[in-house]
CSV table of N, CA and C in Angstrom, one decimal:
chain,number,residue,atom,x,y,z
L,17,MET,N,0.8,-1.2,0.0
L,17,MET,CA,0.0,0.0,0.0
L,17,MET,C,0.9,1.2,0.0
L,18,ALA,N,0.3,2.3,-0.4
L,18,ALA,CA,1.0,3.6,-0.5
L,18,ALA,C,1.2,4.1,0.9
L,19,LYS,N,2.2,4.9,1.1
L,19,LYS,CA,2.5,5.5,2.4
L,19,LYS,C,1.4,6.4,2.8
L,20,GLY,N,1.0,6.2,4.1
L,20,GLY,CA,-0.1,7.0,4.6
L,20,GLY,C,-1.5,6.3,4.4
L,21,ARG,N,-1.5,5.2,3.8
L,21,ARG,CA,-2.7,4.5,3.5
L,21,ARG,C,-2.9,3.2,4.3
L,22,SER,N,-2.0,3.0,5.3
L,22,SER,CA,-2.1,1.8,6.0
L,22,SER,C,-3.1,2.0,7.2
L,23,GLY,N,-3.7,0.9,7.6
L,23,GLY,CA,-4.6,1.0,8.7
L,23,GLY,C,-6.0,1.4,8.3
L,24,GLY,N,-6.5,0.9,7.2
L,24,GLY,CA,-7.9,1.2,6.8
L,24,GLY,C,-8.3,0.3,5.7
L,25,SER,N,-9.5,0.6,5.1
L,25,SER,CA,-10.0,-0.2,4.0
L,25,SER,C,-10.9,0.7,3.1
L,26,PHE,N,-11.2,0.2,2.0
L,26,PHE,CA,-12.0,0.9,1.0
L,26,PHE,C,-13.5,0.4,1.1
L,27,ARG,N,-14.4,1.4,0.9
L,27,ARG,CA,-15.8,1.0,1.0
L,27,ARG,C,-16.5,1.6,-0.3
L,28,SER,N,-17.4,0.8,-0.9
L,28,SER,CA,-18.1,1.2,-2.1
L,28,SER,C,-19.2,2.2,-1.7
L,29,ALA,N,-19.2,3.4,-2.5
L,29,ALA,CA,-20.3,4.3,-2.2
L,29,ALA,C,-21.6,3.8,-2.8
L,30,ILE,N,-21.6,2.9,-3.7
L,30,ILE,CA,-22.8,2.4,-4.3
L,30,ILE,C,-23.5,1.4,-3.4
L,31,SER,N,-22.7,0.4,-3.0
L,31,SER,CA,-23.3,-0.7,-2.2
L,31,SER,C,-23.1,-0.6,-0.7
L,32,GLY,N,-22.1,0.2,-0.3
L,32,GLY,CA,-21.8,0.4,1.1
L,32,GLY,C,-21.0,-0.7,1.7
L,33,ARG,N,-20.6,-1.7,0.8
L,33,ARG,CA,-19.8,-2.8,1.3
L,33,ARG,C,-18.3,-2.5,1.2
L,34,PHE,N,-17.5,-3.2,1.9
L,34,PHE,CA,-16.1,-3.1,1.8
L,34,PHE,C,-15.6,-3.8,0.6
L,35,VAL,N,-14.6,-3.2,-0.1
L,35,VAL,CA,-14.1,-3.8,-1.3
L,35,VAL,C,-12.6,-3.9,-1.2
L,36,THR,N,-12.0,-4.7,-2.1
L,36,THR,CA,-10.6,-4.9,-2.1
L,36,THR,C,-9.8,-3.6,-2.3
L,37,ALA,N,-8.6,-3.5,-1.9
L,37,ALA,CA,-7.8,-2.4,-2.2
L,37,ALA,C,-7.6,-2.2,-3.7
L,38,LYS,N,-7.4,-3.2,-4.4
L,38,LYS,CA,-7.3,-3.2,-5.8
L,38,LYS,C,-8.5,-2.5,-6.5
L,39,HIS,N,-9.7,-2.9,-6.1
L,39,HIS,CA,-10.9,-2.3,-6.6
L,39,HIS,C,-11.0,-0.8,-6.2
L,40,GLY,N,-10.7,-0.6,-4.9
L,40,GLY,CA,-10.8,0.8,-4.4
L,40,GLY,C,-9.9,1.8,-5.2
L,41,LYS,N,-8.7,1.3,-5.5
L,41,LYS,CA,-7.7,2.2,-6.2
L,41,LYS,C,-8.1,2.3,-7.7
L,42,ALA,N,-8.8,1.3,-8.2
L,42,ALA,CA,-9.2,1.3,-9.6
L,42,ALA,C,-10.5,2.2,-9.8
L,43,SER,N,-11.2,2.4,-8.8
L,43,SER,CA,-12.5,3.1,-8.8
L,43,SER,C,-12.6,4.2,-7.8
L,44,PRO,N,-11.7,5.2,-8.0
L,44,PRO,CA,-11.7,6.3,-6.9
L,44,PRO,C,-12.9,7.2,-6.9
L,45,ARG,N,-13.7,7.2,-7.9
L,45,ARG,CA,-14.9,8.1,-7.9
L,45,ARG,C,-16.1,7.5,-7.2
L,46,THR,N,-16.0,6.2,-7.0
L,46,THR,CA,-17.2,5.5,-6.3
L,46,THR,C,-16.7,4.7,-5.1
L,47,THR,N,-15.5,4.9,-4.6
L,47,THR,CA,-15.1,4.3,-3.4
L,47,THR,C,-14.5,5.3,-2.4
L,48,VAL,N,-14.5,5.0,-1.1
L,48,VAL,CA,-14.0,5.9,-0.1
L,48,VAL,C,-13.0,5.1,0.7
L,49,PHE,N,-11.8,5.7,1.0
L,49,PHE,CA,-10.9,5.0,1.9
L,49,PHE,C,-11.2,5.5,3.3
L,50,GLU,N,-11.4,4.5,4.2
L,50,GLU,CA,-11.7,4.7,5.6
L,50,GLU,C,-10.6,4.3,6.5
L,51,ARG,N,-10.1,5.1,7.3
L,51,ARG,CA,-9.1,4.8,8.2
L,51,ARG,C,-9.7,4.0,9.4
L,52,SER,N,-8.9,3.1,9.9
L,52,SER,CA,-9.4,2.3,11.1
L,52,SER,C,-9.3,3.2,12.3
L,53,GLY,N,-10.3,2.9,13.2
L,53,GLY,CA,-10.3,3.7,14.5
L,53,GLY,C,-10.8,5.1,14.3
L,54,GLY,N,-11.5,5.4,13.2
L,54,GLY,CA,-12.0,6.8,13.0
L,54,GLY,C,-13.2,7.0,14.0
L,55,GLY,N,-13.4,8.3,14.3
L,55,GLY,CA,-14.5,8.6,15.2
L,55,GLY,C,-15.8,8.8,14.5
L,56,SER,N,-16.9,8.9,15.2
L,56,SER,CA,-18.2,9.1,14.6
L,56,SER,C,-18.4,10.5,14.1
L,57,THR,N,-19.1,10.7,13.0
L,57,THR,CA,-19.3,12.0,12.4
L,57,THR,C,-20.8,12.4,12.5
L,58,GLY,N,-21.5,11.6,13.2
L,58,GLY,CA,-22.9,12.0,13.4
L,58,GLY,C,-23.9,11.8,12.3
L,59,GLY,N,-23.6,10.9,11.4
L,59,GLY,CA,-24.5,10.7,10.3
L,59,GLY,C,-24.5,11.6,9.1
L,60,THR,N,-23.3,12.3,8.9
L,60,THR,CA,-23.2,13.2,7.8
L,60,THR,C,-22.8,12.5,6.5
L,61,TYR,N,-23.0,13.2,5.4
L,61,TYR,CA,-22.6,12.6,4.1
L,61,TYR,C,-21.3,13.1,3.7
L,62,ARG,N,-20.5,12.2,3.0
L,62,ARG,CA,-19.2,12.5,2.4
L,62,ARG,C,-19.2,12.1,1.0
L,63,SER,N,-18.6,12.9,0.2
L,63,SER,CA,-18.4,12.6,-1.3
L,63,SER,C,-17.3,11.6,-1.5
L,64,ALA,N,-17.6,10.6,-2.3
L,64,ALA,CA,-16.6,9.6,-2.7
L,64,ALA,C,-15.6,10.2,-3.7
L,65,ILE,N,-16.0,11.2,-4.4
L,65,ILE,CA,-15.1,11.8,-5.4
L,65,ILE,C,-14.1,12.7,-4.7
L,66,SER,N,-14.5,13.7,-3.9
L,66,SER,CA,-13.6,14.6,-3.3
L,66,SER,C,-13.2,14.3,-1.9
L,67,GLY,N,-14.0,13.4,-1.2
L,67,GLY,CA,-13.6,13.1,0.2
L,67,GLY,C,-14.2,14.1,1.2
L,68,ARG,N,-14.8,15.2,0.7
L,68,ARG,CA,-15.3,16.3,1.5
L,68,ARG,C,-16.7,16.0,2.0
L,69,PHE,N,-17.0,16.6,3.1
L,69,PHE,CA,-18.4,16.5,3.6
L,69,PHE,C,-19.3,17.3,2.7
L,70,VAL,N,-20.5,16.8,2.5
L,70,VAL,CA,-21.5,17.5,1.7
L,70,VAL,C,-22.8,17.6,2.5
L,71,THR,N,-23.7,18.4,2.0
L,71,THR,CA,-25.0,18.6,2.6
L,71,THR,C,-25.8,17.3,2.6
L,72,THR,N,-26.8,17.2,3.5
L,72,THR,CA,-27.7,16.1,3.5
L,72,THR,C,-28.5,16.0,2.2
L,73,ALA,N,-28.9,17.2,1.7
L,73,ALA,CA,-29.7,17.2,0.4
L,73,ALA,C,-28.8,16.6,-0.8
L,74,HIS,N,-27.6,17.0,-0.8
L,74,HIS,CA,-26.7,16.6,-1.9
L,74,HIS,C,-26.5,15.1,-1.7
L,75,GLY,N,-26.3,14.6,-0.5
L,75,GLY,CA,-26.0,13.2,-0.3
L,75,GLY,C,-27.2,12.3,-0.7
L,76,LYS,N,-28.4,12.8,-0.4
L,76,LYS,CA,-29.6,12.0,-0.8
L,76,LYS,C,-29.8,12.1,-2.3
L,77,ARG,N,-29.4,13.2,-3.0
L,77,ARG,CA,-29.6,13.2,-4.4
L,77,ARG,C,-28.5,12.4,-5.2
L,78,SER,N,-27.4,12.1,-4.5
L,78,SER,CA,-26.3,11.4,-5.2
L,78,SER,C,-25.9,10.2,-4.4
L,79,PRO,N,-26.8,9.2,-4.3
L,79,PRO,CA,-26.5,8.0,-3.5
L,79,PRO,C,-25.3,7.2,-4.0
L,80,SER,N,-25.0,7.2,-5.3
L,80,SER,CA,-23.9,6.4,-5.8
L,80,SER,C,-22.6,7.0,-5.7
L,81,THR,N,-22.5,8.3,-5.4
L,81,THR,CA,-21.2,8.9,-5.2
L,81,THR,C,-21.0,9.5,-3.8
L,82,THR,N,-21.9,9.2,-2.9
L,82,THR,CA,-21.7,9.7,-1.5
L,82,THR,C,-21.9,8.5,-0.6
L,83,ILE,N,-21.3,8.7,0.6
L,83,ILE,CA,-21.4,7.7,1.7
L,83,ILE,C,-21.9,8.4,2.9
L,84,LYS,N,-22.8,7.8,3.6
L,84,LYS,CA,-23.3,8.4,4.9
L,84,LYS,C,-22.5,7.8,6.0
L,85,ASP,N,-21.7,8.7,6.6
L,85,ASP,CA,-20.9,8.3,7.8
L,85,ASP,C,-21.8,8.2,9.0
L,86,SER,N,-21.4,7.3,9.9
L,86,SER,CA,-22.2,7.1,11.1
L,86,SER,C,-21.3,7.3,12.3
């Protein structure tokens, strides 16, 4: 794995399931890298494309490119 990417896994924004690192790296627009031991974000949405937090309205409009953090 690349430096700074250890201790986590990739999750699909479409299905919500964990995927292999190979798939995560091959599909950066629809997967999110999650670090292990992360804290709760209170149910906010995050973009799989940019990694930034987005509004709830945007998250609900774009279910295949956003992930709801818990």
